[in-house]
Short mmCIF file of C-alpha atoms in Angstrom, two decimals:
data_model
loop_
_atom_site.label_atom_id
_atom_site.label_comp_id
_atom_site.label_asym_id
_atom_site.label_seq_id
_atom_site.Cartn_x
_atom_site.Cartn_y
_atom_site.Cartn_z
CA UNK M 1 79.59 160.64 -89.34
CA UNK M 2 76.54 161.03 -88.30
CA UNK M 3 74.56 158.03 -87.01
CA UNK M 4 71.45 156.81 -88.66
CA UNK M 5 68.05 156.34 -87.22
CA UNK M 6 66.28 154.15 -89.10
CA UNK M 7 66.88 151.43 -86.42
CA UNK M 8 65.05 153.20 -83.96
CA UNK M 9 61.55 152.41 -85.69
CA UNK M 10 62.29 148.69 -85.14
CA UNK M 11 63.16 148.53 -81.30
CA UNK M 12 60.66 150.83 -80.38
CA UNK M 13 58.17 147.83 -82.60
CA UNK M 14 60.58 145.12 -80.75
CA UNK M 15 60.02 146.78 -77.23
CA UNK M 16 56.02 147.43 -78.03
CA UNK M 17 55.77 143.91 -78.68
CA UNK M 18 57.88 142.26 -75.90
CA UNK M 19 55.61 144.97 -73.90
CA UNK M 20 52.35 143.33 -75.26
CA UNK M 21 52.90 139.87 -74.93
CA UNK M 22 54.91 140.63 -71.37
CA UNK M 23 52.27 142.10 -69.20
CA UNK M 24 49.91 139.43 -69.70
CA UNK M 25 51.92 136.25 -68.89
CA UNK M 26 53.52 138.33 -65.79
CA UNK M 27 50.22 139.00 -65.01
CA UNK M 28 49.00 135.39 -65.54
CA UNK M 29 52.65 135.15 -63.35
CA UNK M 30 51.16 136.66 -60.24
CA UNK M 31 47.88 135.51 -60.43
CA UNK M 32 49.54 131.90 -60.17
CA UNK M 33 51.61 132.93 -57.14
CA UNK M 34 48.45 134.87 -55.63
CA UNK M 35 46.06 132.04 -55.65
CA UNK M 36 48.44 128.41 -55.56
CA UNK M 37 47.21 127.06 -52.19
CA UNK M 38 49.54 127.10 -49.27
CA UNK M 39 50.85 123.40 -49.26
CA UNK M 40 53.01 123.63 -46.01
CA UNK M 41 49.86 123.03 -43.60
CA UNK M 42 50.05 119.81 -45.51
CA UNK M 43 53.05 119.25 -43.47
CA UNK M 44 51.40 117.95 -39.90
CA UNK M 45 47.47 118.66 -41.61
CA UNK M 46 45.62 116.10 -43.40
CA UNK M 47 42.79 117.90 -45.92
CA UNK M 48 39.38 117.64 -44.74
CA UNK M 49 37.78 117.64 -48.48
CA UNK M 50 39.49 117.57 -52.07
CA UNK M 51 38.71 119.44 -55.52
CA UNK M 52 38.66 115.65 -56.73
CA UNK M 53 36.18 114.89 -53.79
CA UNK M 54 34.08 118.13 -54.22
CA UNK M 55 33.94 117.40 -57.87
CA UNK M 56 31.87 114.57 -57.85
CA UNK M 57 29.54 115.33 -55.00
CA UNK M 58 29.08 118.66 -57.57
CA UNK M 59 28.72 115.94 -60.62
CA UNK M 60 26.42 113.65 -58.87
CA UNK M 61 23.98 116.87 -57.26
CA UNK M 62 23.57 117.55 -61.09
CA UNK M 63 22.39 114.07 -62.15
CA UNK M 64 20.25 114.08 -58.98
CA UNK M 65 22.08 111.61 -57.48
CA UNK M 66 22.79 110.62 -53.57
CA UNK M 67 26.71 110.61 -53.30
CA UNK M 68 28.75 108.91 -50.58
CA UNK M 69 31.86 109.31 -49.68
CA UNK M 70 33.78 105.83 -48.28
CA UNK M 71 37.36 107.51 -46.91
CA UNK M 72 39.27 106.99 -43.88
CA UNK M 73 42.65 108.09 -43.23
CA UNK M 74 45.53 105.41 -42.40
CA UNK M 75 48.82 106.63 -41.64
CA UNK M 76 51.51 105.13 -43.95
CA UNK M 77 53.22 102.81 -41.66
CA UNK M 78 49.93 101.08 -41.21
CA UNK M 79 49.03 101.05 -45.22
CA UNK M 80 50.81 97.44 -46.45
CA UNK M 81 54.26 97.63 -47.49
CA UNK M 82 52.89 95.38 -50.26
CA UNK M 83 49.99 98.19 -51.15
CA UNK M 84 52.50 101.30 -51.01
CA UNK M 85 55.00 99.26 -53.53
CA UNK M 86 52.57 98.38 -55.76
CA UNK M 87 51.45 101.68 -56.62
CA UNK M 88 54.81 102.80 -56.86
CA UNK M 89 55.64 100.01 -59.77
CA UNK M 90 52.35 101.46 -61.58
CA UNK M 91 52.46 104.87 -61.09
CA UNK M 92 55.63 106.16 -60.88
CA UNK M 93 58.79 103.80 -60.43
CA UNK M 94 60.87 107.09 -60.01
CA UNK M 95 59.18 108.26 -57.59
CA UNK M 96 61.81 108.47 -54.64
CA UNK M 97 64.68 109.84 -57.41
CA UNK M 98 62.79 112.59 -59.38
CA UNK M 99 61.40 115.87 -57.79
CA UNK M 100 58.40 115.92 -58.58
CA UNK M 101 58.28 115.21 -62.87
CA UNK M 102 59.58 112.26 -64.74
CA UNK M 103 61.17 113.97 -68.08
CA UNK M 104 60.98 110.99 -69.62
CA UNK M 105 57.53 110.54 -69.21
CA UNK M 106 56.58 113.84 -70.12
CA UNK M 107 58.73 113.78 -73.40
CA UNK M 108 56.91 110.34 -74.08
CA UNK M 109 53.73 111.97 -73.28
CA UNK M 110 54.49 115.65 -75.58
CA UNK M 111 54.92 113.05 -78.68
CA UNK M 112 52.03 110.93 -78.53
CA UNK M 113 50.05 114.34 -78.07
CA UNK M 114 51.46 115.50 -81.09
CA UNK M 115 50.82 113.14 -82.64
CA UNK M 116 46.98 112.80 -81.84
CA UNK M 117 46.56 116.26 -81.87
CA UNK M 118 45.61 117.26 -78.28
CA UNK M 119 45.86 116.73 -75.02
CA UNK M 120 46.01 113.30 -74.20
CA UNK M 121 48.27 111.87 -71.95
CA UNK M 122 50.38 113.81 -69.31
CA UNK M 123 53.29 111.62 -68.00
CA UNK M 124 51.87 112.34 -64.82
CA UNK M 125 54.21 111.39 -61.89
CA UNK M 126 52.47 110.81 -58.18
CA UNK M 127 53.12 114.38 -57.13
CA UNK M 128 51.56 115.91 -60.16
CA UNK M 129 48.28 113.29 -59.91
CA UNK M 130 48.42 114.45 -55.70
CA UNK M 131 48.53 118.40 -56.53
CA UNK M 132 45.73 117.91 -59.50
CA UNK M 133 43.21 115.53 -57.03
CA UNK M 134 43.89 118.26 -54.35
CA UNK M 135 43.44 121.58 -55.76
CA UNK M 136 42.42 121.62 -59.72
CA UNK M 137 39.59 119.95 -61.85
CA UNK M 138 40.08 117.38 -64.66
CA UNK M 139 40.29 120.07 -67.57
CA UNK M 140 43.41 119.32 -69.98
CA UNK M 141 44.37 122.60 -70.88
CA UNK M 142 47.83 123.96 -70.94
CA UNK M 143 46.75 126.26 -68.27
CA UNK M 144 45.77 123.61 -65.56
CA UNK M 145 48.99 121.75 -66.14
CA UNK M 146 51.16 124.34 -65.59
CA UNK M 147 49.17 125.02 -62.71
CA UNK M 148 49.53 121.60 -61.90
CA UNK M 149 53.28 122.28 -62.94
CA UNK M 150 53.56 125.12 -59.61
CA UNK M 151 51.60 122.88 -57.24
CA UNK M 152 54.15 119.97 -57.27
CA UNK M 153 57.05 122.02 -57.19
CA UNK M 154 55.87 122.91 -54.18
CA UNK M 155 54.88 120.46 -52.66
CA UNK M 156 58.28 118.36 -53.84
CA UNK M 157 60.00 121.70 -52.22
CA UNK M 158 57.54 121.86 -49.00
CA UNK M 159 57.11 118.20 -47.77
CA UNK M 160 58.90 115.11 -47.69
CA UNK M 161 59.03 112.29 -50.11
CA UNK M 162 56.98 109.90 -47.83
CA UNK M 163 54.37 112.65 -46.37
CA UNK M 164 53.59 113.29 -50.47
CA UNK M 165 53.21 109.28 -50.65
CA UNK M 166 50.96 108.91 -47.57
CA UNK M 167 48.68 112.26 -48.93
CA UNK M 168 48.59 110.32 -52.47
CA UNK M 169 47.36 106.97 -50.73
CA UNK M 170 44.86 108.37 -49.01
CA UNK M 171 43.32 110.73 -51.44
CA UNK M 172 43.31 108.84 -54.64
CA UNK M 173 40.00 107.70 -55.82
CA UNK M 174 39.96 104.30 -55.81
CA UNK M 175 36.00 103.19 -57.06
CA UNK M 176 32.75 105.14 -56.45
CA UNK M 177 33.17 107.22 -53.51
CA UNK M 178 35.49 105.75 -52.20
CA UNK M 179 39.23 107.45 -51.41
CA UNK M 180 42.18 106.33 -50.13
CA UNK M 181 43.82 102.78 -49.42
CA UNK M 182 41.83 102.37 -46.13
CA UNK M 183 38.24 102.72 -47.69
CA UNK M 184 39.47 100.67 -50.84
CA UNK M 185 40.63 97.52 -49.40
CA UNK M 186 37.93 97.62 -47.13
CA UNK M 187 35.32 98.14 -49.95
CA UNK M 188 36.65 96.09 -52.50
CA UNK M 189 38.48 92.77 -50.11
CA UNK M 190 36.50 93.29 -46.87
CA UNK M 191 39.96 94.19 -44.80
CA UNK M 192 42.27 96.93 -43.72
CA UNK M 193 44.86 98.24 -45.60
CA UNK M 194 47.37 97.05 -43.61
CA UNK M 195 46.31 93.56 -44.18
CA UNK M 196 46.22 93.65 -48.02
CA UNK M 197 47.95 90.46 -49.69
CA UNK M 198 50.66 91.51 -52.51
CA UNK M 199 48.13 89.81 -55.09
CA UNK M 200 45.51 92.44 -53.65
CA UNK M 201 47.90 95.35 -53.43
CA UNK M 202 48.62 94.59 -57.00
CA UNK M 203 44.93 94.42 -58.31
CA UNK M 204 44.36 97.56 -56.25
CA UNK M 205 47.13 98.90 -58.09
CA UNK M 206 46.09 98.01 -61.70
CA UNK M 207 42.90 99.68 -61.14
CA UNK M 208 43.85 103.23 -60.15
CA UNK M 209 44.22 104.51 -63.99
CA UNK M 210 40.20 103.78 -64.42
CA UNK M 211 39.10 102.90 -60.32
CA UNK M 212 35.34 104.04 -60.79
CA UNK M 213 34.85 101.77 -64.42
CA UNK M 214 37.05 98.95 -62.17
CA UNK M 215 33.62 99.08 -59.53
CA UNK M 216 32.64 96.59 -59.02
CA UNK M 217 36.11 94.86 -59.25
CA UNK M 218 36.22 92.00 -62.15
CA UNK M 219 39.44 90.17 -63.08
CA UNK M 220 39.18 90.76 -66.17
CA UNK M 221 41.68 89.73 -68.73
CA UNK M 222 43.42 93.61 -68.58
CA UNK M 223 43.56 93.48 -65.15
CA UNK M 224 45.39 89.98 -64.85
CA UNK M 225 47.54 90.72 -67.92
CA UNK M 226 48.20 94.39 -65.27
CA UNK M 227 47.91 92.86 -61.72
CA UNK M 228 51.08 89.88 -62.91
CA UNK M 229 53.09 92.94 -64.44
CA UNK M 230 52.75 95.01 -61.68
CA UNK M 231 53.45 91.22 -59.13
CA UNK M 232 57.02 90.72 -61.33
CA UNK M 233 58.09 94.24 -60.90
CA UNK M 234 57.52 94.32 -57.45
CA UNK M 235 59.52 91.63 -56.78
CA UNK M 236 62.18 93.04 -58.74
CA UNK M 237 62.05 95.77 -56.16
CA UNK M 238 62.20 93.88 -52.99
#
């Protein structure tokens, strides 16, 4: 009995579609691999600039205004334990437990994005925020989020958790031209990041979601409420 060849055109069509779809995806994957930054250098070397600082400079230049960067590197063990705890509580409570991704946070953000019909929230961890600050733009797109995820994975696999936290605390934006914990403490409180009190640490952590909007620092009812919440959880973590 001779078998029918009727299925062959269908198979060829499926294989053709797979090639059409697969080649761009494969090419994109190769492009990502070729252009991903070498994060291993961060194990022993501090960055001299970041994508966010460069973007802020460019933004100021395009608007015809000067831009002064205040940025002083401080080793993790010199940064107040209160500030370290406040930032973790505020930004990524499961930081030392996960491997770069907070899946519950991502699930919640995905639901809200679907409801809004656009990318609004990312459920970002400290490691994801570090990847974005160091290497990426603030563009809200699936491609950028995918690149962020790849860099996040690299950071988690190549660097110790304490080093990731040290990098984050030293590059995160904390005001207009203010980057890192040391510059933030001196700008907002006139003291070193090694000297901030629990209350000051909680307030610094409270402004992280919108640092430029809260500079100069004004303790609004919203910030006060957020500060109290952070302090409450800081005490629970002790």
